[in-house]
Amino acid sequence: FLSLVAELCCGFFVILILGNFWFLAVLYLLWLYFDWETPCTGGRRSQWVRSWTVWKYFREYFPIHLIKTSDLNPNHNYLLGFHPHGVLVAGAFGNFCTGPSFKNLFPGLTPYLHIMPIWFGCPFFREYIMSAGMVSASKESVSYVLSNEGGGHASVIVIGGAEESLNAHPGSLTLNILKRKGFIKMALKHGAHLVPVFSFGENELFKQVANPKGSWLRNVQEKLQKIMGFALPLFHARGVFQYSFGLIPYRQPIHTVVGSPIPVKRNLNPTTEEIEQLHALYLQKLKKLFEEHKRNYGIPEHKSLIFE
């Protein structure tokens, strides 16, 4: 969905350049030059955009739900680790960028969904995603959000990143997290409390072409991911008037469960051992969150998360 909108925005920009409105393109490029750092300094959200009626229908299509398990004190800043990535990341977008659910459940907190910096290089598209509350996933951007004096900010990071989308098969419970410890270090440096978030149903929205590790397809996808910075999963779902094939996601409920916070004491220079300890604790809490709620959302008792 994001890719489609980005392509439309880039196409519109090309039309401005090639048409009789080239001067508008020049003015926009000038604006882009002076506004380049905004995605790293909290963005520029618009409550009007976040409240568009279309997002209400988007959330109701699946439907998307946000489940609270514990209070989050607005006097603190938080780093929410979102799992799994899936193909669409619908739970993250639907719960943290649209609608009143997060605000109602966690009053006093402002969520910032961090996405790949490459998206903010797309003309016009960058304005749209910033309006929805998305900001860059760069270290500078996360630091800016978590440095808010007095608390009240929540950085939402999809920990598995683009690489994890290649595991987004129905029924998959594999998370790319064992080597991802940058978010732990960031939480320690800012004293931001860690909150595990698991989105049940995220991997059920599409069927992906079989790409087991070691296969030629997976090797190509991984090489392209390293070159471009984002993955290219080959997926399909349903059509508009039929259910056999298309690119519209299946209507599968998504339940995004926000876990209890892990208190983190500020440490400007954490040691490798301290990072490892907190990372291990985070994995423990994430697994506990999953185990406590999996029965409610159709996960068989014998299935558990796989960390790699």
PDB file of C-alpha atoms in Angstrom:
ATOM      1  CA  PHE A   1       0.000   0.000   0.000  1.00  0.00           C
ATOM      2  CA  LEU A   2       2.759   2.433   0.955  1.00  0.00           C
ATOM      3  CA  SER A   3       4.687   1.528  -2.186  1.00  0.00           C
ATOM      4  CA  LEU A   4       1.645   2.186  -4.369  1.00  0.00           C
ATOM      5  CA  VAL A   5       0.982   5.596  -2.844  1.00  0.00           C
ATOM      6  CA  ALA A   6       4.691   6.457  -3.082  1.00  0.00           C
ATOM      7  CA  GLU A   7       4.713   5.571  -6.780  1.00  0.00           C
ATOM      8  CA  LEU A   8       1.655   7.747  -7.403  1.00  0.00           C
ATOM      9  CA  CYS A   9       3.280  10.681  -5.604  1.00  0.00           C
ATOM     10  CA  CYS A  10       6.541  10.284  -7.528  1.00  0.00           C
ATOM     11  CA  GLY A  11       4.556  10.032 -10.771  1.00  0.00           C
ATOM     12  CA  PHE A  12       2.747  13.264  -9.957  1.00  0.00           C
ATOM     13  CA  PHE A  13       6.093  14.952  -9.310  1.00  0.00           C
ATOM     14  CA  VAL A  14       7.413  13.789 -12.703  1.00  0.00           C
ATOM     15  CA  ILE A  15       4.290  15.196 -14.375  1.00  0.00           C
ATOM     16  CA  LEU A  16       4.988  18.570 -12.764  1.00  0.00           C
ATOM     17  CA  ILE A  17       8.553  18.544 -14.083  1.00  0.00           C
ATOM     18  CA  LEU A  18       7.642  17.517 -17.627  1.00  0.00           C
ATOM     19  CA  GLY A  19       4.522  19.633 -17.861  1.00  0.00           C
ATOM     20  CA  ASN A  20       3.943  23.355 -17.699  1.00  0.00           C
ATOM     21  CA  PHE A  21       4.169  23.350 -13.913  1.00  0.00           C
ATOM     22  CA  TRP A  22       7.918  22.810 -13.636  1.00  0.00           C
ATOM     23  CA  PHE A  23       8.172  25.937 -11.485  1.00  0.00           C
ATOM     24  CA  LEU A  24       6.011  24.217  -8.843  1.00  0.00           C
ATOM     25  CA  ALA A  25       8.437  21.308  -8.865  1.00  0.00           C
ATOM     26  CA  VAL A  26      11.325  23.733  -8.355  1.00  0.00           C
ATOM     27  CA  LEU A  27       9.533  25.390  -5.443  1.00  0.00           C
ATOM     28  CA  TYR A  28       8.861  21.996  -3.894  1.00  0.00           C
ATOM     29  CA  LEU A  29      12.519  20.984  -4.248  1.00  0.00           C
ATOM     30  CA  LEU A  30      13.456  24.199  -2.465  1.00  0.00           C
ATOM     31  CA  TRP A  31      10.991  23.343   0.306  1.00  0.00           C
ATOM     32  CA  LEU A  32      12.431  19.818   0.445  1.00  0.00           C
ATOM     33  CA  TYR A  33      15.927  21.214   0.937  1.00  0.00           C
ATOM     34  CA  PHE A  34      14.956  23.305   3.957  1.00  0.00           C
ATOM     35  CA  ASP A  35      12.603  20.660   5.384  1.00  0.00           C
ATOM     36  CA  TRP A  36      14.885  17.644   4.918  1.00  0.00           C
ATOM     37  CA  GLU A  37      15.554  17.043   8.628  1.00  0.00           C
ATOM     38  CA  THR A  38      11.926  17.184   9.768  1.00  0.00           C
ATOM     39  CA  PRO A  39      11.409  13.370   9.650  1.00  0.00           C
ATOM     40  CA  CYS A  40      14.274  13.123  12.174  1.00  0.00           C
ATOM     41  CA  THR A  41      12.940  15.838  14.468  1.00  0.00           C
ATOM     42  CA  GLY A  42       9.495  14.545  15.365  1.00  0.00           C
ATOM     43  CA  GLY A  43       7.844  14.908  11.970  1.00  0.00           C
ATOM     44  CA  ARG A  44       4.777  17.006  11.309  1.00  0.00           C
ATOM     45  CA  ARG A  45       1.628  15.134  12.280  1.00  0.00           C
ATOM     46  CA  SER A  46      -1.870  16.253  11.369  1.00  0.00           C
ATOM     47  CA  GLN A  47      -4.820  15.163  13.470  1.00  0.00           C
ATOM     48  CA  TRP A  48      -7.045  15.862  10.458  1.00  0.00           C
ATOM     49  CA  VAL A  49      -5.169  13.305   8.322  1.00  0.00           C
ATOM     50  CA  ARG A  50      -5.008  10.779  11.164  1.00  0.00           C
ATOM     51  CA  SER A  51      -8.795  11.060  11.537  1.00  0.00           C
ATOM     52  CA  TRP A  52      -9.762  10.549   7.888  1.00  0.00           C
ATOM     53  CA  THR A  53     -12.881   8.394   7.540  1.00  0.00           C
ATOM     54  CA  VAL A  54     -11.038   6.055   5.162  1.00  0.00           C
ATOM     55  CA  TRP A  55      -8.886   4.859   8.080  1.00  0.00           C
ATOM     56  CA  LYS A  56     -12.008   3.887   9.983  1.00  0.00           C
ATOM     57  CA  TYR A  57     -12.986   1.604   7.089  1.00  0.00           C
ATOM     58  CA  PHE A  58      -9.399   0.358   6.870  1.00  0.00           C
ATOM     59  CA  ARG A  59      -9.439  -0.709  10.530  1.00  0.00           C
ATOM     60  CA  GLU A  60     -12.908  -2.265  10.246  1.00  0.00           C
ATOM     61  CA  TYR A  61     -12.029  -4.250   7.119  1.00  0.00           C
ATOM     62  CA  PHE A  62      -9.869  -6.791   8.971  1.00  0.00           C
ATOM     63  CA  PRO A  63     -10.817  -5.641  11.722  1.00  0.00           C
ATOM     64  CA  ILE A  64      -7.892  -4.210  13.714  1.00  0.00           C
ATOM     65  CA  HIS A  65      -7.978  -4.107  17.525  1.00  0.00           C
ATOM     66  CA  LEU A  66      -5.612  -2.670  20.132  1.00  0.00           C
ATOM     67  CA  ILE A  67      -5.468  -4.557  23.448  1.00  0.00           C
ATOM     68  CA  LYS A  68      -4.075  -3.025  26.621  1.00  0.00           C
ATOM     69  CA  THR A  69      -2.574  -5.239  29.332  1.00  0.00           C
ATOM     70  CA  SER A  70      -1.051  -2.583  31.587  1.00  0.00           C
ATOM     71  CA  ASP A  71      -1.067   1.155  32.216  1.00  0.00           C
ATOM     72  CA  LEU A  72       1.749   3.259  30.746  1.00  0.00           C
ATOM     73  CA  ASN A  73       2.599   6.255  32.918  1.00  0.00           C
ATOM     74  CA  PRO A  74       2.726   9.349  30.661  1.00  0.00           C
ATOM     75  CA  ASN A  75       5.519  10.779  32.825  1.00  0.00           C
ATOM     76  CA  HIS A  76       7.917   8.369  31.108  1.00  0.00           C
ATOM     77  CA  ASN A  77       9.046   7.888  27.528  1.00  0.00           C
ATOM     78  CA  TYR A  78       8.647   4.427  26.010  1.00  0.00           C
ATOM     79  CA  LEU A  79      10.123   2.317  23.250  1.00  0.00           C
ATOM     80  CA  LEU A  80       7.520  -0.107  21.926  1.00  0.00           C
ATOM     81  CA  GLY A  81       8.927  -3.112  20.052  1.00  0.00           C
ATOM     82  CA  PHE A  82       6.370  -4.216  17.452  1.00  0.00           C
ATOM     83  CA  HIS A  83       6.286  -7.864  16.272  1.00  0.00           C
ATOM     84  CA  PRO A  84       5.965  -9.361  13.697  1.00  0.00           C
ATOM     85  CA  HIS A  85       6.586  -7.225  10.613  1.00  0.00           C
ATOM     86  CA  GLY A  86       4.256  -9.179   8.339  1.00  0.00           C
ATOM     87  CA  VAL A  87       3.842  -7.926   4.768  1.00  0.00           C
ATOM     88  CA  LEU A  88       1.650  -4.899   5.394  1.00  0.00           C
ATOM     89  CA  VAL A  89       2.440  -3.952   9.035  1.00  0.00           C
ATOM     90  CA  ALA A  90      -1.285  -3.239   9.220  1.00  0.00           C
ATOM     91  CA  GLY A  91      -1.510  -3.461  13.007  1.00  0.00           C
ATOM     92  CA  ALA A  92       1.177  -0.837  13.513  1.00  0.00           C
ATOM     93  CA  PHE A  93      -0.329   1.572  11.000  1.00  0.00           C
ATOM     94  CA  GLY A  94      -3.948   1.029  12.045  1.00  0.00           C
ATOM     95  CA  ASN A  95      -3.306   1.378  15.778  1.00  0.00           C
ATOM     96  CA  PHE A  96      -0.529   3.970  16.027  1.00  0.00           C
ATOM     97  CA  CYS A  97      -1.164   6.205  12.992  1.00  0.00           C
ATOM     98  CA  THR A  98      -4.964   6.326  12.757  1.00  0.00           C
ATOM     99  CA  GLY A  99      -7.969   6.478  15.015  1.00  0.00           C
ATOM    100  CA  PRO A 100      -8.443   7.205  18.717  1.00  0.00           C
ATOM    101  CA  SER A 101      -7.679   3.758  20.174  1.00  0.00           C
ATOM    102  CA  PHE A 102      -4.148   4.446  21.400  1.00  0.00           C
ATOM    103  CA  LYS A 103      -5.049   7.856  22.807  1.00  0.00           C
ATOM    104  CA  ASN A 104      -8.064   6.429  24.632  1.00  0.00           C
ATOM    105  CA  LEU A 105      -6.194   3.474  26.105  1.00  0.00           C
ATOM    106  CA  PHE A 106      -2.982   5.336  26.910  1.00  0.00           C
ATOM    107  CA  PRO A 107      -3.903   8.968  27.638  1.00  0.00           C
ATOM    108  CA  GLY A 108      -1.019  11.418  27.715  1.00  0.00           C
ATOM    109  CA  LEU A 109       1.174   9.392  25.336  1.00  0.00           C
ATOM    110  CA  THR A 110       1.977  10.372  21.746  1.00  0.00           C
ATOM    111  CA  PRO A 111       3.024   7.460  19.473  1.00  0.00           C
ATOM    112  CA  TYR A 112       5.635   7.859  16.720  1.00  0.00           C
ATOM    113  CA  LEU A 113       5.883   5.008  14.218  1.00  0.00           C
ATOM    114  CA  HIS A 114       9.467   4.782  12.927  1.00  0.00           C
ATOM    115  CA  ILE A 115       9.868   3.605   9.323  1.00  0.00           C
ATOM    116  CA  MET A 116      12.783   3.310   6.892  1.00  0.00           C
ATOM    117  CA  PRO A 117      14.373   6.691   6.035  1.00  0.00           C
ATOM    118  CA  ILE A 118      14.163   5.910   2.304  1.00  0.00           C
ATOM    119  CA  TRP A 119      10.416   6.628   2.310  1.00  0.00           C
ATOM    120  CA  PHE A 120      11.034  10.253   3.259  1.00  0.00           C
ATOM    121  CA  GLY A 121      12.904  10.831   0.022  1.00  0.00           C
ATOM    122  CA  CYS A 122       9.698  10.420  -2.026  1.00  0.00           C
ATOM    123  CA  PRO A 123       8.256  13.804  -3.096  1.00  0.00           C
ATOM    124  CA  PHE A 124       4.840  14.613  -1.579  1.00  0.00           C
ATOM    125  CA  PHE A 125       4.604  11.100  -0.122  1.00  0.00           C
ATOM    126  CA  ARG A 126       6.848  12.209   2.733  1.00  0.00           C
ATOM    127  CA  GLU A 127       4.321  14.899   3.671  1.00  0.00           C
ATOM    128  CA  TYR A 128       1.546  12.338   3.803  1.00  0.00           C
ATOM    129  CA  ILE A 129       3.356   9.815   5.998  1.00  0.00           C
ATOM    130  CA  MET A 130       4.573  12.524   8.366  1.00  0.00           C
ATOM    131  CA  SER A 131       0.996  13.768   8.665  1.00  0.00           C
ATOM    132  CA  ALA A 132      -0.013  10.289   9.806  1.00  0.00           C
ATOM    133  CA  GLY A 133       2.585  10.355  12.595  1.00  0.00           C
ATOM    134  CA  MET A 134       5.410   8.432  10.952  1.00  0.00           C
ATOM    135  CA  VAL A 135       9.022   9.473  11.405  1.00  0.00           C
ATOM    136  CA  SER A 136      12.413   8.157  10.347  1.00  0.00           C
ATOM    137  CA  ALA A 137      13.859   5.021  11.927  1.00  0.00           C
ATOM    138  CA  SER A 138      17.317   6.602  12.073  1.00  0.00           C
ATOM    139  CA  LYS A 139      19.193   6.793  15.382  1.00  0.00           C
ATOM    140  CA  GLU A 140      18.854  10.582  15.341  1.00  0.00           C
ATOM    141  CA  SER A 141      15.079  10.338  14.972  1.00  0.00           C
ATOM    142  CA  VAL A 142      14.610   7.779  17.759  1.00  0.00           C
ATOM    143  CA  SER A 143      16.877   9.842  20.033  1.00  0.00           C
ATOM    144  CA  TYR A 144      14.847  12.970  19.329  1.00  0.00           C
ATOM    145  CA  VAL A 145      11.569  11.276  20.286  1.00  0.00           C
ATOM    146  CA  LEU A 146      12.950   9.622  23.418  1.00  0.00           C
ATOM    147  CA  SER A 147      14.693  12.797  24.601  1.00  0.00           C
ATOM    148  CA  ASN A 148      11.413  14.538  25.355  1.00  0.00           C
ATOM    149  CA  GLU A 149      11.666  16.121  28.801  1.00  0.00           C
ATOM    150  CA  GLY A 150       8.794  15.150  31.056  1.00  0.00           C
ATOM    151  CA  GLY A 151       7.964  11.987  29.109  1.00  0.00           C
ATOM    152  CA  GLY A 152       4.803  11.363  27.115  1.00  0.00           C
ATOM    153  CA  HIS A 153       6.470  10.046  23.943  1.00  0.00           C
ATOM    154  CA  ALA A 154       6.322   6.490  22.607  1.00  0.00           C
ATOM    155  CA  SER A 155       8.656   5.332  19.849  1.00  0.00           C
ATOM    156  CA  VAL A 156       7.138   2.397  17.960  1.00  0.00           C
ATOM    157  CA  ILE A 157       9.785   0.332  16.157  1.00  0.00           C
ATOM    158  CA  VAL A 158       9.116  -2.745  14.019  1.00  0.00           C
ATOM    159  CA  ILE A 159      12.103  -4.662  15.364  1.00  0.00           C
ATOM    160  CA  GLY A 160      12.330  -7.374  12.692  1.00  0.00           C
ATOM    161  CA  GLY A 161      12.504  -4.809   9.905  1.00  0.00           C
ATOM    162  CA  ALA A 162      12.269  -5.525   6.199  1.00  0.00           C
ATOM    163  CA  GLU A 163      14.171  -8.794   6.546  1.00  0.00           C
ATOM    164  CA  GLU A 164      11.409 -10.264   8.693  1.00  0.00           C
ATOM    165  CA  SER A 165       8.781  -9.663   6.007  1.00  0.00           C
ATOM    166  CA  LEU A 166      10.348 -12.557   4.073  1.00  0.00           C
ATOM    167  CA  ASN A 167       9.146 -14.850   6.883  1.00  0.00           C
ATOM    168  CA  ALA A 168       5.593 -13.517   6.716  1.00  0.00           C
ATOM    169  CA  HIS A 169       3.781 -16.739   5.847  1.00  0.00           C
ATOM    170  CA  PRO A 170       0.442 -17.700   7.409  1.00  0.00           C
ATOM    171  CA  GLY A 171       1.143 -19.502  10.657  1.00  0.00           C
ATOM    172  CA  SER A 172       4.759 -18.323  10.838  1.00  0.00           C
ATOM    173  CA  LEU A 173       6.027 -17.356  14.287  1.00  0.00           C
ATOM    174  CA  THR A 174       9.656 -16.665  13.375  1.00  0.00           C
ATOM    175  CA  LEU A 175      11.041 -13.310  14.521  1.00  0.00           C
ATOM    176  CA  ASN A 176      14.323 -11.742  13.418  1.00  0.00           C
ATOM    177  CA  ILE A 177      15.502 -10.401  16.756  1.00  0.00           C
ATOM    178  CA  LEU A 178      18.534 -12.224  18.165  1.00  0.00           C
ATOM    179  CA  LYS A 179      21.024  -9.907  16.430  1.00  0.00           C
ATOM    180  CA  ARG A 180      18.902  -6.764  16.739  1.00  0.00           C
ATOM    181  CA  LYS A 181      20.084  -4.960  19.846  1.00  0.00           C
ATOM    182  CA  GLY A 182      20.295  -1.352  18.705  1.00  0.00           C
ATOM    183  CA  PHE A 183      16.867  -0.615  20.177  1.00  0.00           C
ATOM    184  CA  ILE A 184      18.052  -1.973  23.524  1.00  0.00           C
ATOM    185  CA  LYS A 185      21.050   0.349  23.521  1.00  0.00           C
ATOM    186  CA  MET A 186      18.819   3.284  22.573  1.00  0.00           C
ATOM    187  CA  ALA A 187      16.410   2.530  25.433  1.00  0.00           C
ATOM    188  CA  LEU A 188      19.306   2.404  27.901  1.00  0.00           C
ATOM    189  CA  LYS A 189      20.848   5.658  26.706  1.00  0.00           C
ATOM    190  CA  HIS A 190      17.570   7.516  27.154  1.00  0.00           C
ATOM    191  CA  GLY A 191      16.109   5.608  30.081  1.00  0.00           C
ATOM    192  CA  ALA A 192      13.059   4.766  27.944  1.00  0.00           C
ATOM    193  CA  HIS A 193      10.941   1.934  29.311  1.00  0.00           C
ATOM    194  CA  LEU A 194      10.708  -1.042  26.943  1.00  0.00           C
ATOM    195  CA  VAL A 195       7.307  -2.410  25.973  1.00  0.00           C
ATOM    196  CA  PRO A 196       6.909  -5.623  23.907  1.00  0.00           C
ATOM    197  CA  VAL A 197       3.998  -5.570  21.437  1.00  0.00           C
ATOM    198  CA  PHE A 198       2.744  -8.622  19.569  1.00  0.00           C
ATOM    199  CA  SER A 199       0.247  -8.303  16.718  1.00  0.00           C
ATOM    200  CA  PHE A 200      -1.698 -11.547  16.337  1.00  0.00           C
ATOM    201  CA  GLY A 201      -2.934 -12.111  12.781  1.00  0.00           C
ATOM    202  CA  GLU A 202      -0.297  -9.939  11.100  1.00  0.00           C
ATOM    203  CA  ASN A 203       1.121 -12.833   9.078  1.00  0.00           C
ATOM    204  CA  GLU A 204      -2.295 -14.107   7.980  1.00  0.00           C
ATOM    205  CA  LEU A 205      -3.158 -11.236   5.599  1.00  0.00           C
ATOM    206  CA  PHE A 206      -1.295 -12.575   2.567  1.00  0.00           C
ATOM    207  CA  LYS A 207       0.046 -15.816   1.127  1.00  0.00           C
ATOM    208  CA  GLN A 208       3.675 -15.593   0.105  1.00  0.00           C
ATOM    209  CA  VAL A 209       5.468 -17.644  -2.537  1.00  0.00           C
ATOM    210  CA  ALA A 210       7.495 -20.361  -0.825  1.00  0.00           C
ATOM    211  CA  ASN A 211      10.975 -18.986  -0.112  1.00  0.00           C
ATOM    212  CA  PRO A 212      12.716 -21.250   2.435  1.00  0.00           C
ATOM    213  CA  LYS A 213      16.197 -20.219   3.502  1.00  0.00           C
ATOM    214  CA  GLY A 214      18.781 -21.438   1.036  1.00  0.00           C
ATOM    215  CA  SER A 215      16.378 -21.393  -1.914  1.00  0.00           C
ATOM    216  CA  TRP A 216      17.305 -19.370  -5.002  1.00  0.00           C
ATOM    217  CA  LEU A 217      14.344 -17.047  -4.444  1.00  0.00           C
ATOM    218  CA  ARG A 218      15.300 -16.328  -0.840  1.00  0.00           C
ATOM    219  CA  ASN A 219      18.914 -15.694  -1.852  1.00  0.00           C
ATOM    220  CA  VAL A 220      17.810 -13.178  -4.491  1.00  0.00           C
ATOM    221  CA  GLN A 221      15.408 -11.482  -2.059  1.00  0.00           C
ATOM    222  CA  GLU A 222      18.086 -11.181   0.619  1.00  0.00           C
ATOM    223  CA  LYS A 223      20.619  -9.740  -1.837  1.00  0.00           C
ATOM    224  CA  LEU A 224      18.097  -7.178  -3.093  1.00  0.00           C
ATOM    225  CA  GLN A 225      17.190  -6.307   0.496  1.00  0.00           C
ATOM    226  CA  LYS A 226      20.819  -5.553   1.304  1.00  0.00           C
ATOM    227  CA  ILE A 227      21.188  -3.409  -1.825  1.00  0.00           C
ATOM    228  CA  MET A 228      17.917  -1.455  -1.656  1.00  0.00           C
ATOM    229  CA  GLY A 229      17.269  -1.432   2.078  1.00  0.00           C
ATOM    230  CA  PHE A 230      13.809  -2.981   1.807  1.00  0.00           C
ATOM    231  CA  ALA A 231      12.594  -6.481   1.015  1.00  0.00           C
ATOM    232  CA  LEU A 232      10.477  -7.669  -1.909  1.00  0.00           C
ATOM    233  CA  PRO A 233       8.232 -10.508  -0.698  1.00  0.00           C
ATOM    234  CA  LEU A 234       6.231 -12.152  -3.511  1.00  0.00           C
ATOM    235  CA  PHE A 235       2.737 -12.257  -2.083  1.00  0.00           C
ATOM    236  CA  HIS A 236      -0.895 -12.508  -3.119  1.00  0.00           C
ATOM    237  CA  ALA A 237      -4.298 -12.618  -1.452  1.00  0.00           C
ATOM    238  CA  ARG A 238      -7.800 -11.916  -2.789  1.00  0.00           C
ATOM    239  CA  GLY A 239      -9.342  -9.767  -5.494  1.00  0.00           C
ATOM    240  CA  VAL A 240     -12.132  -7.201  -5.336  1.00  0.00           C
ATOM    241  CA  PHE A 241     -14.950  -9.520  -6.383  1.00  0.00           C
ATOM    242  CA  GLN A 242     -13.358 -12.935  -5.901  1.00  0.00           C
ATOM    243  CA  TYR A 243     -11.305 -14.639  -3.206  1.00  0.00           C
ATOM    244  CA  SER A 244      -8.952 -16.803  -5.263  1.00  0.00           C
ATOM    245  CA  PHE A 245      -6.258 -14.310  -6.316  1.00  0.00           C
ATOM    246  CA  GLY A 246      -5.390 -10.621  -6.000  1.00  0.00           C
ATOM    247  CA  LEU A 247      -3.407  -8.099  -3.973  1.00  0.00           C
ATOM    248  CA  ILE A 248      -6.125  -7.086  -1.523  1.00  0.00           C
ATOM    249  CA  PRO A 249      -5.327  -8.545   1.935  1.00  0.00           C
ATOM    250  CA  TYR A 250      -7.567 -11.240   3.345  1.00  0.00           C
ATOM    251  CA  ARG A 251     -10.103 -10.183   5.960  1.00  0.00           C
ATOM    252  CA  GLN A 252      -8.372 -11.673   8.976  1.00  0.00           C
ATOM    253  CA  PRO A 253      -8.714 -10.051  12.414  1.00  0.00           C
ATOM    254  CA  ILE A 254      -5.624  -8.381  13.857  1.00  0.00           C
ATOM    255  CA  HIS A 255      -5.222  -8.096  17.612  1.00  0.00           C
ATOM    256  CA  THR A 256      -2.275  -5.926  18.622  1.00  0.00           C
ATOM    257  CA  VAL A 257      -1.472  -6.663  22.263  1.00  0.00           C
ATOM    258  CA  VAL A 258       0.582  -4.080  24.167  1.00  0.00           C
ATOM    259  CA  GLY A 259       2.516  -5.689  26.999  1.00  0.00           C
ATOM    260  CA  SER A 260       3.672  -4.427  30.374  1.00  0.00           C
ATOM    261  CA  PRO A 261       6.588  -1.977  30.504  1.00  0.00           C
ATOM    262  CA  ILE A 262      10.090  -3.087  31.427  1.00  0.00           C
ATOM    263  CA  PRO A 263      11.605  -0.309  33.593  1.00  0.00           C
ATOM    264  CA  VAL A 264      14.908   0.935  32.193  1.00  0.00           C
ATOM    265  CA  LYS A 265      17.344   3.118  34.116  1.00  0.00           C
ATOM    266  CA  ARG A 266      19.217   5.684  32.053  1.00  0.00           C
ATOM    267  CA  ASN A 267      22.749   4.626  31.183  1.00  0.00           C
ATOM    268  CA  LEU A 268      24.643   6.834  28.721  1.00  0.00           C
ATOM    269  CA  ASN A 269      27.433   4.310  28.219  1.00  0.00           C
ATOM    270  CA  PRO A 270      25.980   0.809  28.597  1.00  0.00           C
ATOM    271  CA  THR A 271      28.406  -2.093  28.465  1.00  0.00           C
ATOM    272  CA  THR A 272      27.964  -5.036  26.123  1.00  0.00           C
ATOM    273  CA  GLU A 273      26.996  -7.168  29.100  1.00  0.00           C
ATOM    274  CA  GLU A 274      24.287  -4.711  30.199  1.00  0.00           C
ATOM    275  CA  ILE A 275      22.855  -4.613  26.668  1.00  0.00           C
ATOM    276  CA  GLU A 276      22.842  -8.413  26.503  1.00  0.00           C
ATOM    277  CA  GLN A 277      21.104  -8.714  29.880  1.00  0.00           C
ATOM    278  CA  LEU A 278      18.334  -6.283  28.948  1.00  0.00           C
ATOM    279  CA  HIS A 279      17.943  -7.915  25.536  1.00  0.00           C
ATOM    280  CA  ALA A 280      17.513 -11.321  27.191  1.00  0.00           C
ATOM    281  CA  LEU A 281      14.922  -9.868  29.578  1.00  0.00           C
ATOM    282  CA  TYR A 282      13.044  -8.316  26.664  1.00  0.00           C
ATOM    283  CA  LEU A 283      12.930 -11.663  24.831  1.00  0.00           C
ATOM    284  CA  GLN A 284      11.648 -13.294  28.003  1.00  0.00           C
ATOM    285  CA  LYS A 285       8.853 -10.729  28.405  1.00  0.00           C
ATOM    286  CA  LEU A 286       7.929 -10.914  24.719  1.00  0.00           C
ATOM    287  CA  LYS A 287       7.655 -14.688  24.868  1.00  0.00           C
ATOM    288  CA  LYS A 288       5.577 -14.462  28.050  1.00  0.00           C
ATOM    289  CA  LEU A 289       3.224 -11.957  26.404  1.00  0.00           C
ATOM    290  CA  PHE A 290       2.752 -14.295  23.450  1.00  0.00           C
ATOM    291  CA  GLU A 291       2.167 -17.378  25.598  1.00  0.00           C
ATOM    292  CA  GLU A 292      -0.388 -15.614  27.800  1.00  0.00           C
ATOM    293  CA  HIS A 293      -2.523 -14.469  24.862  1.00  0.00           C
ATOM    294  CA  LYS A 294      -2.029 -17.004  22.063  1.00  0.00           C
ATOM    295  CA  ARG A 295      -5.048 -19.112  23.104  1.00  0.00           C
ATOM    296  CA  ASN A 296      -7.318 -16.093  22.688  1.00  0.00           C
ATOM    297  CA  TYR A 297      -6.333 -15.636  19.049  1.00  0.00           C
ATOM    298  CA  GLY A 298      -6.298 -19.122  17.595  1.00  0.00           C
ATOM    299  CA  ILE A 299      -2.663 -20.125  18.105  1.00  0.00           C
ATOM    300  CA  PRO A 300      -2.342 -23.873  18.881  1.00  0.00           C
ATOM    301  CA  GLU A 301      -1.058 -24.691  22.342  1.00  0.00           C
ATOM    302  CA  HIS A 302       2.038 -26.487  21.032  1.00  0.00           C
ATOM    303  CA  LYS A 303       3.245 -23.515  18.971  1.00  0.00           C
ATOM    304  CA  SER A 304       5.716 -20.966  20.340  1.00  0.00           C
ATOM    305  CA  LEU A 305       7.789 -18.065  19.065  1.00  0.00           C
ATOM    306  CA  ILE A 306      11.011 -18.818  17.217  1.00  0.00           C
ATOM    307  CA  PHE A 307      13.826 -16.286  17.655  1.00  0.00           C
ATOM    308  CA  GLU A 308      16.541 -16.098  15.041  1.00  0.00           C
TER     309      GLU A 308
END
